[in-house]
Coordinates of C-alpha atoms in Angstrom, one line a residue:
M1 CA 74.7 11.3 186.2
P2 CA 75.0 7.6 185.3
A3 CA 78.2 5.9 186.5
V4 CA 78.7 3.9 183.3
E5 CA 78.3 5.5 179.9
Q6 CA 76.4 3.3 177.3
L7 CA 78.4 3.0 174.1
S8 CA 77.6 1.5 170.8
L9 CA 79.9 0.8 167.9
L10 CA 78.9 2.3 164.5
A11 CA 80.4 0.3 161.6
A12 CA 83.0 2.1 159.6
G13 CA 81.0 1.8 156.4
A14 CA 77.8 3.1 157.9
W15 CA 79.4 6.2 159.4
S16 CA 81.2 6.9 156.2
E17 CA 77.9 6.9 154.4
R18 CA 76.3 9.2 157.0
E19 CA 79.2 11.6 156.9
D20 CA 79.1 11.8 153.1
A21 CA 75.3 12.3 153.1
H22 CA 75.6 15.0 155.7
A23 CA 78.2 16.9 153.5
R24 CA 75.9 16.7 150.5
R25 CA 73.0 18.0 152.5
V26 CA 75.1 21.0 154.0
R27 CA 76.6 21.9 150.7
R28 CA 73.1 22.4 149.0
Y29 CA 72.9 25.4 151.2
A30 CA 76.5 26.4 152.0
D31 CA 78.0 26.3 148.5
P32 CA 75.7 29.0 146.9
Y33 CA 76.3 31.2 150.0
L34 CA 80.1 30.8 149.7
A35 CA 80.0 31.6 146.0
R36 CA 77.9 34.7 146.7
R37 CA 80.3 35.8 149.4
S38 CA 83.3 35.3 147.1
A39 CA 81.7 37.4 144.4
G40 CA 80.6 40.2 146.9
R41 CA 76.9 39.5 146.4
K42 CA 74.2 39.2 149.1
H43 CA 70.9 37.4 149.4
P44 CA 68.3 38.9 151.8
V45 CA 66.8 35.4 152.6
E46 CA 69.3 32.7 151.9
D47 CA 72.4 34.3 153.6
F48 CA 70.7 34.8 157.0
L49 CA 71.4 31.4 158.7
F50 CA 75.2 31.9 157.9
T51 CA 75.4 35.5 158.9
Y52 CA 73.1 35.9 161.8
Y53 CA 73.9 32.7 163.6
T54 CA 77.5 32.0 164.7
Q55 CA 77.8 28.5 163.2
K56 CA 79.9 28.9 159.9
P57 CA 79.7 26.6 156.9
G58 CA 82.9 24.8 157.7
Q59 CA 81.8 24.0 161.2
L60 CA 78.3 22.8 159.9
L61 CA 80.0 20.6 157.5
R62 CA 81.7 18.5 160.1
W63 CA 79.6 15.4 160.8
H64 CA 79.1 14.2 164.3
P65 CA 77.3 11.0 165.4
G66 CA 76.1 12.3 168.8
A67 CA 76.6 11.0 172.4
G68 CA 77.3 7.3 173.1
V69 CA 78.3 6.4 169.5
V70 CA 81.8 4.9 168.9
L71 CA 83.7 5.4 165.6
S72 CA 86.6 3.2 164.8
G73 CA 89.2 2.6 162.0
E74 CA 91.7 4.8 160.2
P75 CA 89.2 7.6 159.5
A76 CA 88.6 7.9 163.2
V77 CA 92.3 8.8 163.9
A78 CA 91.8 12.4 162.9
R79 CA 89.0 12.8 165.3
T80 CA 91.4 12.1 168.2
G81 CA 92.3 15.8 168.0
W82 CA 88.9 17.1 167.6
K83 CA 87.4 19.0 170.6
H84 CA 85.0 17.1 172.8
Y85 CA 86.1 13.7 171.5
R86 CA 88.2 11.1 173.4
R87 CA 89.7 7.7 172.7
L88 CA 88.3 4.6 174.2
D89 CA 90.4 2.7 176.8
D90 CA 91.0 -1.1 176.4
G91 CA 88.1 -1.9 178.7
E92 CA 85.7 0.1 176.6
L93 CA 87.1 -1.4 173.4
A94 CA 86.3 -4.8 174.8
L95 CA 82.8 -3.9 175.5
V96 CA 82.1 -2.7 172.0
G97 CA 83.9 -5.8 170.5
L98 CA 87.1 -4.2 169.4
R99 CA 90.7 -5.5 170.0
P100 CA 93.0 -3.8 172.6
G101 CA 95.0 -0.9 171.0
S102 CA 92.3 -0.2 168.3
V103 CA 91.8 3.4 167.5
A104 CA 88.2 4.3 168.4
V105 CA 86.7 7.6 169.4
T106 CA 83.5 8.8 171.0
F107 CA 82.0 12.0 172.3
D108 CA 83.8 13.2 175.5
R109 CA 80.8 13.7 177.7
G110 CA 82.7 14.7 180.9
K111 CA 84.9 17.3 179.1
F112 CA 81.9 18.7 177.3
L113 CA 79.8 19.2 180.4
A114 CA 82.8 20.8 182.2
D115 CA 83.3 23.3 179.3
R116 CA 79.5 23.7 178.3
H117 CA 77.5 23.3 181.5
E118 CA 76.0 26.8 181.4
A119 CA 75.1 26.5 177.7
V120 CA 73.5 23.1 178.2
T121 CA 71.5 24.3 181.3
F122 CA 70.3 27.4 179.5
A123 CA 69.3 25.5 176.4
G124 CA 67.3 23.1 178.7
I125 CA 65.5 26.1 180.4
I126 CA 64.5 27.5 177.0
L127 CA 63.5 24.3 175.4
R128 CA 61.4 23.1 178.5
G129 CA 59.8 26.6 179.0
T130 CA 58.9 27.2 175.4
A131 CA 57.4 23.6 175.1
A132 CA 55.2 24.1 178.2
R133 CA 53.6 27.4 177.1
P134 CA 50.5 27.8 174.9
A135 CA 51.4 28.8 171.3
Q136 CA 50.3 32.3 170.2
F137 CA 49.3 32.9 166.6
G138 CA 48.4 36.5 166.4
C139 CA 51.7 38.3 165.7
F140 CA 51.4 38.3 161.9
G141 CA 55.2 38.9 161.5
L142 CA 54.8 42.6 162.6
H143 CA 58.2 42.4 164.2
E144 CA 59.9 42.9 160.7
W145 CA 57.6 46.0 160.1
A146 CA 58.4 47.5 163.6
M147 CA 62.2 47.3 162.6
V148 CA 61.6 49.9 159.9
Y149 CA 58.8 51.9 161.5
R150 CA 59.4 55.6 160.8
Q151 CA 62.6 54.7 159.1
D152 CA 62.8 58.2 157.5
K153 CA 63.0 59.8 160.9
F154 CA 65.8 57.5 162.0
D155 CA 67.6 57.5 158.6
L156 CA 67.3 53.8 158.3
R157 CA 67.7 52.4 154.8
H158 CA 68.2 48.8 153.7
E159 CA 71.0 48.9 151.2
Y160 CA 69.3 46.9 148.5
L161 CA 65.7 46.2 149.4
K162 CA 62.6 48.4 148.9
L163 CA 59.6 48.6 151.1
R164 CA 56.4 47.2 149.2
L165 CA 54.2 49.9 150.5
G166 CA 56.8 52.7 150.9
S167 CA 57.6 54.3 154.3
A168 CA 54.2 55.9 154.9
G169 CA 52.3 52.8 154.0
T170 CA 54.5 50.6 156.2
D171 CA 54.2 53.0 159.1
Q172 CA 50.3 52.8 158.7
V173 CA 50.4 49.0 159.0
V174 CA 52.3 49.2 162.2
E175 CA 49.9 51.8 163.6
D176 CA 46.8 49.8 162.5
N177 CA 47.8 46.6 164.2
R178 CA 48.3 45.3 167.6
I179 CA 52.0 44.3 168.2
R180 CA 52.8 41.6 170.8
C181 CA 56.2 40.2 170.0
S182 CA 57.6 37.9 172.6
H183 CA 61.1 37.3 171.3
F184 CA 64.0 39.5 172.5
D185 CA 66.2 38.9 169.5
A186 CA 63.5 40.3 167.2
F187 CA 62.4 43.0 169.5
R188 CA 65.9 44.4 170.1
F189 CA 65.9 45.6 166.5
Y190 CA 62.8 47.7 166.7
T191 CA 63.1 51.4 165.9
P192 CA 62.9 53.6 169.0
D193 CA 59.4 54.7 168.1
A194 CA 58.2 51.1 167.6
V195 CA 59.4 50.0 171.1
P196 CA 56.5 51.4 173.1
R197 CA 54.0 49.9 170.7
N198 CA 54.9 46.4 171.5
E199 CA 52.6 45.1 174.3
L200 CA 55.5 43.1 175.8
A201 CA 59.0 44.2 176.8
P202 CA 61.3 41.2 176.0
T203 CA 64.8 41.3 177.5
R204 CA 67.6 38.8 177.8
E205 CA 66.8 38.4 181.4
N206 CA 63.1 37.5 180.9
Q207 CA 63.7 35.5 177.8
R208 CA 63.2 32.2 179.5
H209 CA 59.8 33.3 180.8
L210 CA 58.4 34.8 177.5
E211 CA 59.4 32.4 174.6
Q212 CA 56.4 30.5 173.3
P213 CA 56.0 27.8 170.6
G214 CA 54.1 29.8 168.1
C215 CA 56.9 32.3 167.6
L216 CA 58.8 32.0 164.3
H217 CA 62.0 33.2 165.8
A218 CA 61.8 30.7 168.8
N219 CA 61.3 28.0 166.3
M220 CA 64.2 29.2 164.1
D221 CA 66.4 29.3 167.1
L222 CA 66.0 25.4 167.6
Y223 CA 68.9 25.4 165.1
K224 CA 70.9 27.6 167.4
W225 CA 70.4 25.4 170.5
A226 CA 71.2 22.3 168.3
Y227 CA 74.5 23.5 167.0
K228 CA 75.5 25.0 170.3
L229 CA 75.2 21.5 171.8
L230 CA 77.5 19.8 169.1
P231 CA 79.0 17.3 169.3
A232 CA 76.6 15.9 171.8
L233 CA 73.9 15.7 169.2
P234 CA 73.9 13.9 165.8
S235 CA 74.4 16.2 162.9
E236 CA 71.3 14.9 161.2
L237 CA 69.2 16.4 164.0
V238 CA 71.1 19.7 163.7
M239 CA 70.4 19.8 159.9
D240 CA 66.7 19.0 160.5
C241 CA 66.7 22.1 162.7
F242 CA 68.7 24.1 160.1
E243 CA 66.2 23.2 157.3
L244 CA 63.2 24.1 159.4
S245 CA 64.8 27.4 160.3
W246 CA 65.6 28.0 156.5
R247 CA 62.0 27.6 155.6
I248 CA 60.8 29.8 158.5
R249 CA 63.2 32.5 157.4
A250 CA 61.8 32.4 153.9
M251 CA 58.2 32.8 155.2
D252 CA 59.2 35.5 157.7
M253 CA 60.6 37.6 154.9
Q254 CA 57.7 36.9 152.6
A255 CA 55.5 38.5 155.3
S256 CA 57.9 41.3 155.8
P257 CA 57.4 44.9 154.4
Y258 CA 60.2 44.3 151.8
D259 CA 59.5 43.7 148.1
L260 CA 61.2 40.3 147.4
E261 CA 59.4 39.4 144.3
E262 CA 62.6 39.7 142.1
W263 CA 64.3 37.3 144.5
G264 CA 61.6 34.7 143.9
Y265 CA 59.8 35.3 147.2
P266 CA 56.1 36.5 146.6
A267 CA 54.7 38.6 149.4
I268 CA 52.4 37.3 152.1
R269 CA 50.4 40.4 152.5
I270 CA 49.7 40.5 156.2
E271 CA 48.1 43.9 155.9
T272 CA 45.0 42.1 154.4
P273 CA 42.7 39.6 156.0
D274 CA 43.7 36.9 153.5
G275 CA 47.4 37.6 154.1
K276 CA 46.9 37.3 157.9
A277 CA 45.1 33.9 157.4
A278 CA 47.9 32.6 155.3
Y279 CA 50.5 33.7 157.8
V280 CA 48.7 31.9 160.7
E281 CA 48.4 28.7 158.6
H282 CA 52.1 28.6 158.0
Q283 CA 52.8 29.6 161.5
R284 CA 50.7 26.7 162.8
S285 CA 52.5 24.2 160.6
F286 CA 55.9 25.4 161.6
A287 CA 54.9 25.2 165.2
A288 CA 53.9 21.5 164.9
E289 CA 57.3 20.8 163.2
A290 CA 59.2 22.7 165.9
A291 CA 57.3 20.7 168.6
A292 CA 58.5 17.4 167.2
L293 CA 62.1 18.7 166.9
R294 CA 62.1 19.9 170.6
S295 CA 61.0 16.3 171.6
R296 CA 63.9 14.9 169.5
L297 CA 66.4 17.3 171.0
A298 CA 65.2 16.2 174.4
H299 CA 65.7 12.5 173.5
A300 CA 69.1 13.1 172.0
L301 CA 70.3 15.0 175.1
A302 CA 69.1 12.3 177.5
P303 CA 72.5 10.7 177.6
L304 CA 73.9 13.9 179.0
G305 CA 71.7 13.4 182.1
T306 CA 71.1 17.2 182.3
L307 CA 67.9 17.8 180.4
D308 CA 64.6 16.2 181.3
M309 CA 61.7 17.6 179.3
Q310 CA 59.3 14.9 180.4

């Protein structure tokens, strides 16, 4: 851990612009969700990032500049009470060109690591391990189909979605295809009869050994690792992960057994050769984007002195 933290001052006008831009970016997704929630309506695709993940719209709306950035001036006063922020001492104020007694705040690296060391360590293990493995592109989104396999037997019914091929047709797709899901948080929702059809047995314990960079859910989870590491990361990076996750979720559901045409999401018919080819094309593109984001996460976390993905 470096003895002296490198700090840089962000001018008040510049960080105010970034904060406003971040708010507009978040509200594009959050406001429709909040309106639906208020009206008691649901959306099978566009609610997911706010209901499955633990970061709520109000938390996402808060803008953070990331480690090593100093914010000053009257707007910074409120942040003196924010978790994992600290005020600069007079010596640090002098180093960034501010007068003694000025109000200036920055990310509290020491307190954050004391509180979140395990989360940072586990995120590093997942990010490093996933980046190091070869990508697999042969799953065709069958995890979603396995979640409703033999749903009649288990009396599973989605409250407002229909199966495109009906129950029998959906079961046949599961039975006609090889299923090799490597992601525990998808596998854990399989129906009991689908579990033995998966060629792998993902668990929370072996998650660090199985996740691979072609997996849609592993790439969606970049958003999870990013927000769990706030405020060490800049919010712009978190939103880049969010928006990738948003687009992956859309494609994941298009390839699912559900009929989402009326919601504006035409099916990717993975039960056909053309549908499988389209799925893999999207999957490869998302994997490339996710690889770039993993690299940016590593760079952004370097000031913590805890993650080395080189």
